[in-house]
mmCIF file of C-alpha atoms in Angstrom:
data_model
loop_
_atom_site.group_PDB
_atom_site.id
_atom_site.type_symbol
_atom_site.label_atom_id
_atom_site.label_comp_id
_atom_site.label_asym_id
_atom_site.label_seq_id
_atom_site.Cartn_x
_atom_site.Cartn_y
_atom_site.Cartn_z
ATOM 1 C CA UNK W 779 -62.000 -53.858 -2.438
ATOM 2 C CA UNK W 780 -65.223 -55.853 -2.512
ATOM 3 C CA UNK W 781 -64.774 -59.596 -2.674
ATOM 4 C CA UNK W 782 -66.618 -62.885 -2.428
ATOM 5 C CA UNK W 783 -64.766 -66.009 -1.325
ATOM 6 C CA UNK W 784 -66.108 -69.521 -1.693
ATOM 7 C CA UNK W 785 -64.824 -72.648 -0.044
ATOM 8 C CA UNK W 786 -63.911 -75.309 -0.676
ATOM 9 C CA UNK W 787 -62.853 -74.809 -4.285
ATOM 10 C CA UNK W 788 -63.475 -78.435 -5.039
ATOM 11 C CA UNK W 789 -65.278 -81.259 -3.284
ATOM 12 C CA UNK W 790 -65.744 -84.937 -4.056
ATOM 13 C CA UNK W 791 -68.262 -86.984 -2.081
ATOM 14 C CA UNK W 792 -70.264 -90.161 -2.473
ATOM 15 C CA UNK W 793 -73.878 -90.277 -3.462
ATOM 16 C CA UNK W 794 -76.091 -89.940 -0.402
ATOM 17 C CA UNK W 795 -73.676 -87.762 1.529
ATOM 18 C CA UNK W 796 -74.576 -84.296 2.801
ATOM 19 C CA UNK W 797 -72.418 -81.373 1.729
ATOM 20 C CA UNK W 798 -72.046 -77.815 2.942
ATOM 21 C CA UNK W 799 -70.661 -75.125 0.671
ATOM 22 C CA UNK W 800 -69.453 -71.828 2.076
ATOM 23 C CA UNK W 801 -69.514 -68.269 0.831
ATOM 24 C CA UNK W 802 -68.083 -65.270 2.687
ATOM 25 C CA UNK W 803 -68.167 -61.709 1.485
ATOM 26 C CA UNK W 804 -66.788 -58.261 2.052
ATOM 27 C CA UNK W 805 -69.091 -56.027 0.050
ATOM 28 C CA UNK W 806 -70.006 -52.405 0.626
ATOM 29 C CA UNK W 807 -73.717 -51.743 0.945
ATOM 30 C CA UNK W 808 -74.774 -55.365 0.821
ATOM 31 C CA UNK W 809 -78.137 -55.878 -0.877
ATOM 32 C CA UNK W 810 -78.513 -59.571 -1.631
ATOM 33 C CA UNK W 811 -76.661 -62.852 -1.935
ATOM 34 C CA UNK W 812 -77.512 -65.325 -4.653
ATOM 35 C CA UNK W 813 -76.597 -68.944 -5.292
ATOM 36 C CA UNK W 814 -76.371 -70.399 -8.804
ATOM 37 C CA UNK W 815 -75.724 -73.887 -10.140
ATOM 38 C CA UNK W 816 -73.621 -74.253 -13.275
ATOM 39 C CA UNK W 817 -73.685 -77.635 -14.972
ATOM 40 C CA UNK W 818 -72.662 -77.672 -18.594
ATOM 41 C CA UNK W 819 -72.817 -74.043 -19.545
ATOM 42 C CA UNK W 820 -75.098 -71.280 -18.256
ATOM 43 C CA UNK W 821 -75.574 -70.774 -14.493
ATOM 44 C CA UNK W 822 -79.101 -71.287 -13.261
ATOM 45 C CA UNK W 823 -80.615 -69.569 -10.258
ATOM 46 C CA UNK W 824 -81.061 -71.434 -6.965
ATOM 47 C CA UNK W 825 -81.697 -68.970 -4.140
ATOM 48 C CA UNK W 826 -81.684 -65.320 -3.258
ATOM 49 C CA UNK W 827 -81.091 -64.218 0.327
ATOM 50 C CA UNK W 828 -81.596 -60.732 1.673
ATOM 51 C CA UNK W 829 -81.890 -59.049 5.041
ATOM 52 C CA UNK W 830 -85.581 -59.873 5.043
ATOM 53 C CA UNK W 831 -85.164 -63.435 3.831
ATOM 54 C CA UNK W 832 -82.189 -65.121 5.407
ATOM 55 C CA UNK W 833 -83.192 -68.742 4.956
ATOM 56 C CA UNK W 834 -84.431 -70.566 1.858
ATOM 57 C CA UNK W 835 -85.198 -74.204 1.133
ATOM 58 C CA UNK W 836 -86.086 -76.153 -1.955
ATOM 59 C CA UNK W 837 -86.214 -79.908 -1.750
ATOM 60 C CA UNK W 838 -82.809 -81.220 -0.714
ATOM 61 C CA UNK W 839 -81.168 -77.816 -1.028
ATOM 62 C CA UNK W 840 -81.205 -75.114 1.607
ATOM 63 C CA UNK W 841 -79.311 -71.930 2.256
ATOM 64 C CA UNK W 842 -78.807 -69.585 5.176
ATOM 65 C CA UNK W 843 -77.448 -66.055 5.302
ATOM 66 C CA UNK W 844 -75.505 -64.935 8.368
ATOM 67 C CA UNK W 845 -75.351 -61.151 8.154
ATOM 68 C CA UNK W 846 -73.338 -60.895 11.332
ATOM 69 C CA UNK W 847 -70.625 -63.221 10.024
ATOM 70 C CA UNK W 848 -70.985 -61.921 6.444
ATOM 71 C CA UNK W 849 -71.374 -65.394 5.097
ATOM 72 C CA UNK W 850 -73.763 -67.927 3.684
ATOM 73 C CA UNK W 851 -73.915 -71.690 3.447
ATOM 74 C CA UNK W 852 -75.543 -73.911 0.859
ATOM 75 C CA UNK W 853 -76.522 -77.362 2.114
ATOM 76 C CA UNK W 854 -77.325 -80.307 -0.087
ATOM 77 C CA UNK W 855 -78.643 -83.420 1.649
ATOM 78 C CA UNK W 856 -78.821 -86.946 0.221
ATOM 79 C CA UNK W 857 -76.678 -85.910 -2.742
ATOM 80 C CA UNK W 858 -77.261 -87.422 -6.186
ATOM 81 C CA UNK W 859 -74.993 -87.610 -9.225
ATOM 82 C CA UNK W 860 -77.142 -84.938 -10.823
ATOM 83 C CA UNK W 861 -75.947 -82.509 -8.154
ATOM 84 C CA UNK W 862 -72.474 -82.561 -9.697
ATOM 85 C CA UNK W 863 -71.837 -78.998 -10.855
ATOM 86 C CA UNK W 864 -70.080 -75.768 -10.059
ATOM 87 C CA UNK W 865 -71.941 -73.802 -7.401
ATOM 88 C CA UNK W 866 -71.552 -70.044 -7.633
ATOM 89 C CA UNK W 867 -72.168 -67.468 -4.949
ATOM 90 C CA UNK W 868 -72.806 -63.852 -5.970
ATOM 91 C CA UNK W 869 -73.322 -60.720 -3.916
ATOM 92 C CA UNK W 870 -74.893 -57.460 -5.013
ATOM 93 C CA UNK W 871 -73.305 -54.429 -3.434
ATOM 94 C CA UNK W 872 -72.376 -50.838 -4.058
ATOM 95 C CA UNK W 873 -72.925 -49.213 -7.417
ATOM 96 C CA UNK W 874 -75.327 -52.012 -8.308
ATOM 97 C CA UNK W 875 -72.448 -54.312 -9.178
ATOM 98 C CA UNK W 876 -72.716 -58.062 -8.773
ATOM 99 C CA UNK W 877 -69.577 -59.834 -7.606
ATOM 100 C CA UNK W 878 -69.178 -63.563 -8.070
ATOM 101 C CA UNK W 879 -67.017 -65.936 -6.095
ATOM 102 C CA UNK W 880 -64.802 -68.392 -7.970
ATOM 103 C CA UNK W 881 -67.197 -71.229 -7.332
ATOM 104 C CA UNK W 882 -67.103 -74.638 -5.685
ATOM 105 C CA UNK W 883 -66.760 -77.584 -8.028
ATOM 106 C CA UNK W 884 -68.794 -80.459 -6.581
ATOM 107 C CA UNK W 885 -68.441 -83.986 -7.879
ATOM 108 C CA UNK W 886 -70.746 -86.748 -6.658
ATOM 109 C CA UNK W 887 -69.447 -90.300 -7.009
ATOM 110 C CA UNK W 888 -72.048 -93.009 -7.659
ATOM 111 C CA UNK I 324 -90.286 -69.027 -23.949
ATOM 112 C CA UNK I 325 -88.515 -66.514 -21.718
ATOM 113 C CA UNK I 326 -84.853 -66.541 -22.558
ATOM 114 C CA UNK I 327 -81.582 -64.748 -23.130
ATOM 115 C CA UNK I 328 -80.139 -65.528 -26.539
ATOM 116 C CA UNK I 329 -76.470 -65.189 -27.339
ATOM 117 C CA UNK I 330 -74.806 -65.653 -30.696
ATOM 118 C CA UNK I 331 -72.578 -67.195 -31.761
ATOM 119 C CA UNK I 332 -72.076 -70.147 -29.398
ATOM 120 C CA UNK I 333 -68.526 -70.703 -30.589
ATOM 121 C CA UNK I 334 -66.166 -68.294 -32.321
ATOM 122 C CA UNK I 335 -62.563 -68.661 -33.417
ATOM 123 C CA UNK I 336 -60.909 -65.543 -34.748
ATOM 124 C CA UNK I 337 -57.526 -63.930 -35.199
ATOM 125 C CA UNK I 338 -55.889 -61.081 -33.336
ATOM 126 C CA UNK I 339 -57.128 -57.660 -34.373
ATOM 127 C CA UNK I 340 -60.222 -58.667 -36.305
ATOM 128 C CA UNK I 341 -63.222 -56.820 -34.908
ATOM 129 C CA UNK I 342 -66.086 -58.973 -33.693
ATOM 130 C CA UNK I 343 -69.490 -58.606 -32.080
ATOM 131 C CA UNK I 344 -71.268 -61.047 -29.809
ATOM 132 C CA UNK I 345 -74.985 -60.430 -29.785
ATOM 133 C CA UNK I 346 -77.310 -60.740 -26.801
ATOM 134 C CA UNK I 347 -81.046 -60.425 -26.811
ATOM 135 C CA UNK I 348 -83.673 -60.974 -24.102
ATOM 136 C CA UNK I 349 -87.418 -61.283 -24.496
ATOM 137 C CA UNK I 350 -88.436 -60.667 -20.881
ATOM 138 C CA UNK I 351 -88.529 -56.847 -20.967
ATOM 139 C CA UNK I 352 -85.727 -56.768 -18.410
ATOM 140 C CA UNK I 353 -84.216 -53.448 -17.391
ATOM 141 C CA UNK I 354 -80.804 -54.780 -16.422
ATOM 142 C CA UNK I 355 -78.336 -56.521 -18.719
ATOM 143 C CA UNK I 356 -74.741 -57.498 -18.153
ATOM 144 C CA UNK I 357 -71.753 -59.235 -19.714
ATOM 145 C CA UNK I 358 -69.422 -61.607 -17.877
ATOM 146 C CA UNK I 359 -66.357 -63.568 -18.818
ATOM 147 C CA UNK I 360 -65.484 -66.829 -17.122
ATOM 148 C CA UNK I 361 -61.923 -68.086 -16.902
ATOM 149 C CA UNK I 362 -60.547 -71.127 -15.052
ATOM 150 C CA UNK I 363 -59.500 -70.189 -11.539
ATOM 151 C CA UNK I 364 -60.911 -66.672 -11.850
ATOM 152 C CA UNK I 365 -64.638 -67.311 -11.851
ATOM 153 C CA UNK I 366 -67.183 -64.979 -13.403
ATOM 154 C CA UNK I 367 -66.034 -61.388 -13.826
ATOM 155 C CA UNK I 368 -68.279 -58.565 -14.904
ATOM 156 C CA UNK I 369 -67.275 -56.673 -18.047
ATOM 157 C CA UNK I 370 -70.044 -54.110 -18.522
ATOM 158 C CA UNK I 371 -73.589 -53.699 -17.350
ATOM 159 C CA UNK I 372 -76.587 -51.594 -18.255
ATOM 160 C CA UNK I 373 -79.399 -50.449 -15.987
ATOM 161 C CA UNK I 374 -81.518 -49.079 -18.811
ATOM 162 C CA UNK I 375 -81.519 -47.997 -22.434
ATOM 163 C CA UNK I 376 -78.571 -45.698 -23.229
ATOM 164 C CA UNK I 377 -77.112 -46.286 -19.748
ATOM 165 C CA UNK I 378 -73.998 -48.439 -19.511
ATOM 166 C CA UNK I 379 -71.331 -48.781 -16.841
ATOM 167 C CA UNK I 380 -68.003 -50.506 -16.516
ATOM 168 C CA UNK I 381 -67.690 -53.668 -14.518
ATOM 169 C CA UNK I 382 -64.467 -55.077 -13.159
ATOM 170 C CA UNK I 383 -62.713 -55.937 -16.433
ATOM 171 C CA UNK I 384 -63.905 -53.513 -19.154
ATOM 172 C CA UNK I 385 -60.592 -52.996 -20.956
ATOM 173 C CA UNK I 386 -60.722 -54.045 -24.596
ATOM 174 C CA UNK I 387 -64.505 -54.233 -24.731
ATOM 175 C CA UNK I 388 -67.345 -51.964 -25.799
ATOM 176 C CA UNK I 389 -71.083 -52.266 -25.362
ATOM 177 C CA UNK I 390 -74.173 -50.391 -26.425
ATOM 178 C CA UNK I 391 -77.792 -50.373 -25.273
ATOM 179 C CA UNK I 392 -79.786 -48.663 -27.985
ATOM 180 C CA UNK I 393 -82.886 -50.691 -27.271
ATOM 181 C CA UNK I 394 -84.088 -52.550 -24.227
ATOM 182 C CA UNK I 395 -83.852 -56.075 -25.538
ATOM 183 C CA UNK I 396 -80.360 -55.992 -27.074
ATOM 184 C CA UNK I 397 -76.953 -55.597 -25.485
ATOM 185 C CA UNK I 398 -74.137 -56.473 -27.907
ATOM 186 C CA UNK I 399 -70.535 -56.943 -26.791
ATOM 187 C CA UNK I 400 -67.946 -55.532 -29.178
ATOM 188 C CA UNK I 401 -64.269 -56.405 -29.322
ATOM 189 C CA UNK I 402 -62.687 -53.779 -31.563
ATOM 190 C CA UNK I 403 -59.260 -55.434 -31.699
ATOM 191 C CA UNK I 404 -59.353 -58.840 -30.023
ATOM 192 C CA UNK I 405 -56.232 -60.214 -28.407
ATOM 193 C CA UNK I 406 -55.389 -63.743 -27.210
ATOM 194 C CA UNK I 407 -55.965 -62.746 -23.558
ATOM 195 C CA UNK I 408 -59.616 -62.258 -24.445
ATOM 196 C CA UNK I 409 -59.977 -65.955 -25.149
ATOM 197 C CA UNK I 410 -62.680 -66.910 -22.688
ATOM 198 C CA UNK I 411 -66.245 -68.094 -22.116
ATOM 199 C CA UNK I 412 -68.620 -65.147 -22.257
ATOM 200 C CA UNK I 413 -72.075 -64.906 -20.711
ATOM 201 C CA UNK I 414 -74.776 -62.352 -21.178
ATOM 202 C CA UNK I 415 -77.326 -62.030 -18.379
ATOM 203 C CA UNK I 416 -80.445 -60.008 -17.682
ATOM 204 C CA UNK I 417 -82.667 -59.195 -14.729
ATOM 205 C CA UNK I 418 -85.959 -57.375 -14.229
ATOM 206 C CA UNK I 419 -84.208 -55.091 -11.809
ATOM 207 C CA UNK I 420 -80.965 -55.524 -10.006
ATOM 208 C CA UNK I 421 -82.168 -55.182 -6.464
ATOM 209 C CA UNK I 422 -84.066 -58.345 -5.654
ATOM 210 C CA UNK I 423 -83.733 -59.647 -9.167
ATOM 211 C CA UNK I 424 -82.160 -62.923 -10.118
ATOM 212 C CA UNK I 425 -80.027 -63.101 -13.221
ATOM 213 C CA UNK I 426 -81.070 -65.065 -16.295
ATOM 214 C CA UNK I 427 -78.049 -66.197 -18.268
ATOM 215 C CA UNK I 428 -77.573 -66.867 -21.946
ATOM 216 C CA UNK I 429 -76.022 -70.134 -23.090
ATOM 217 C CA UNK I 430 -72.555 -68.668 -23.397
ATOM 218 C CA UNK I 431 -70.114 -67.885 -26.193
ATOM 219 C CA UNK I 432 -66.790 -69.686 -26.265
ATOM 220 C CA UNK I 433 -64.332 -67.290 -27.916
ATOM 221 C CA UNK I 434 -60.836 -68.232 -29.036
ATOM 222 C CA UNK I 435 -58.513 -65.499 -30.304
ATOM 223 C CA UNK I 436 -55.471 -66.846 -32.132
#
């Protein structure tokens, strides 16, 4: 059965710290891996990683796909309170289905 | 403004009373999907649609119906809601699934008493 596992489930750090969120997957016919940030309600898109684009960066956020290890990490440097959110990892696989992990709840202390 | 619009935002109903949650997108997206989000379970796909008149079951389709009669609309129908369908529901759309990011609606918080 296809699955996406995120770790840790919850993380509390101080402002200014660097965090690394993990996502591992077992998905048939992998096509892409996406990261989303969910603050109050709707998830918003952060990155998409594919076989042809295994590393993405935007400001303090960056993400890498390791196709050999079937995993991805999301790094956030110099964290701010506005980074507090649930971070969701999703993988598109067989039958065009998108499977989401349960998310990592990140809380940044001022 | 490009967006996915869901209505209503909040809904409280009673067991067995049919309801419809509407979803509309103005981006001419091919792909639309419904998810429910529950604490500890994350986002789970209910149904999805790759094109008009084409719908497929996701991981948790039981108790739900959908239709895709036109490209922009993808309503979610609960014929006989039950308390275990109390959840936060999201509609999402994408230009195409492969290489396409999802745009989410604002969510519908449903409570079935």
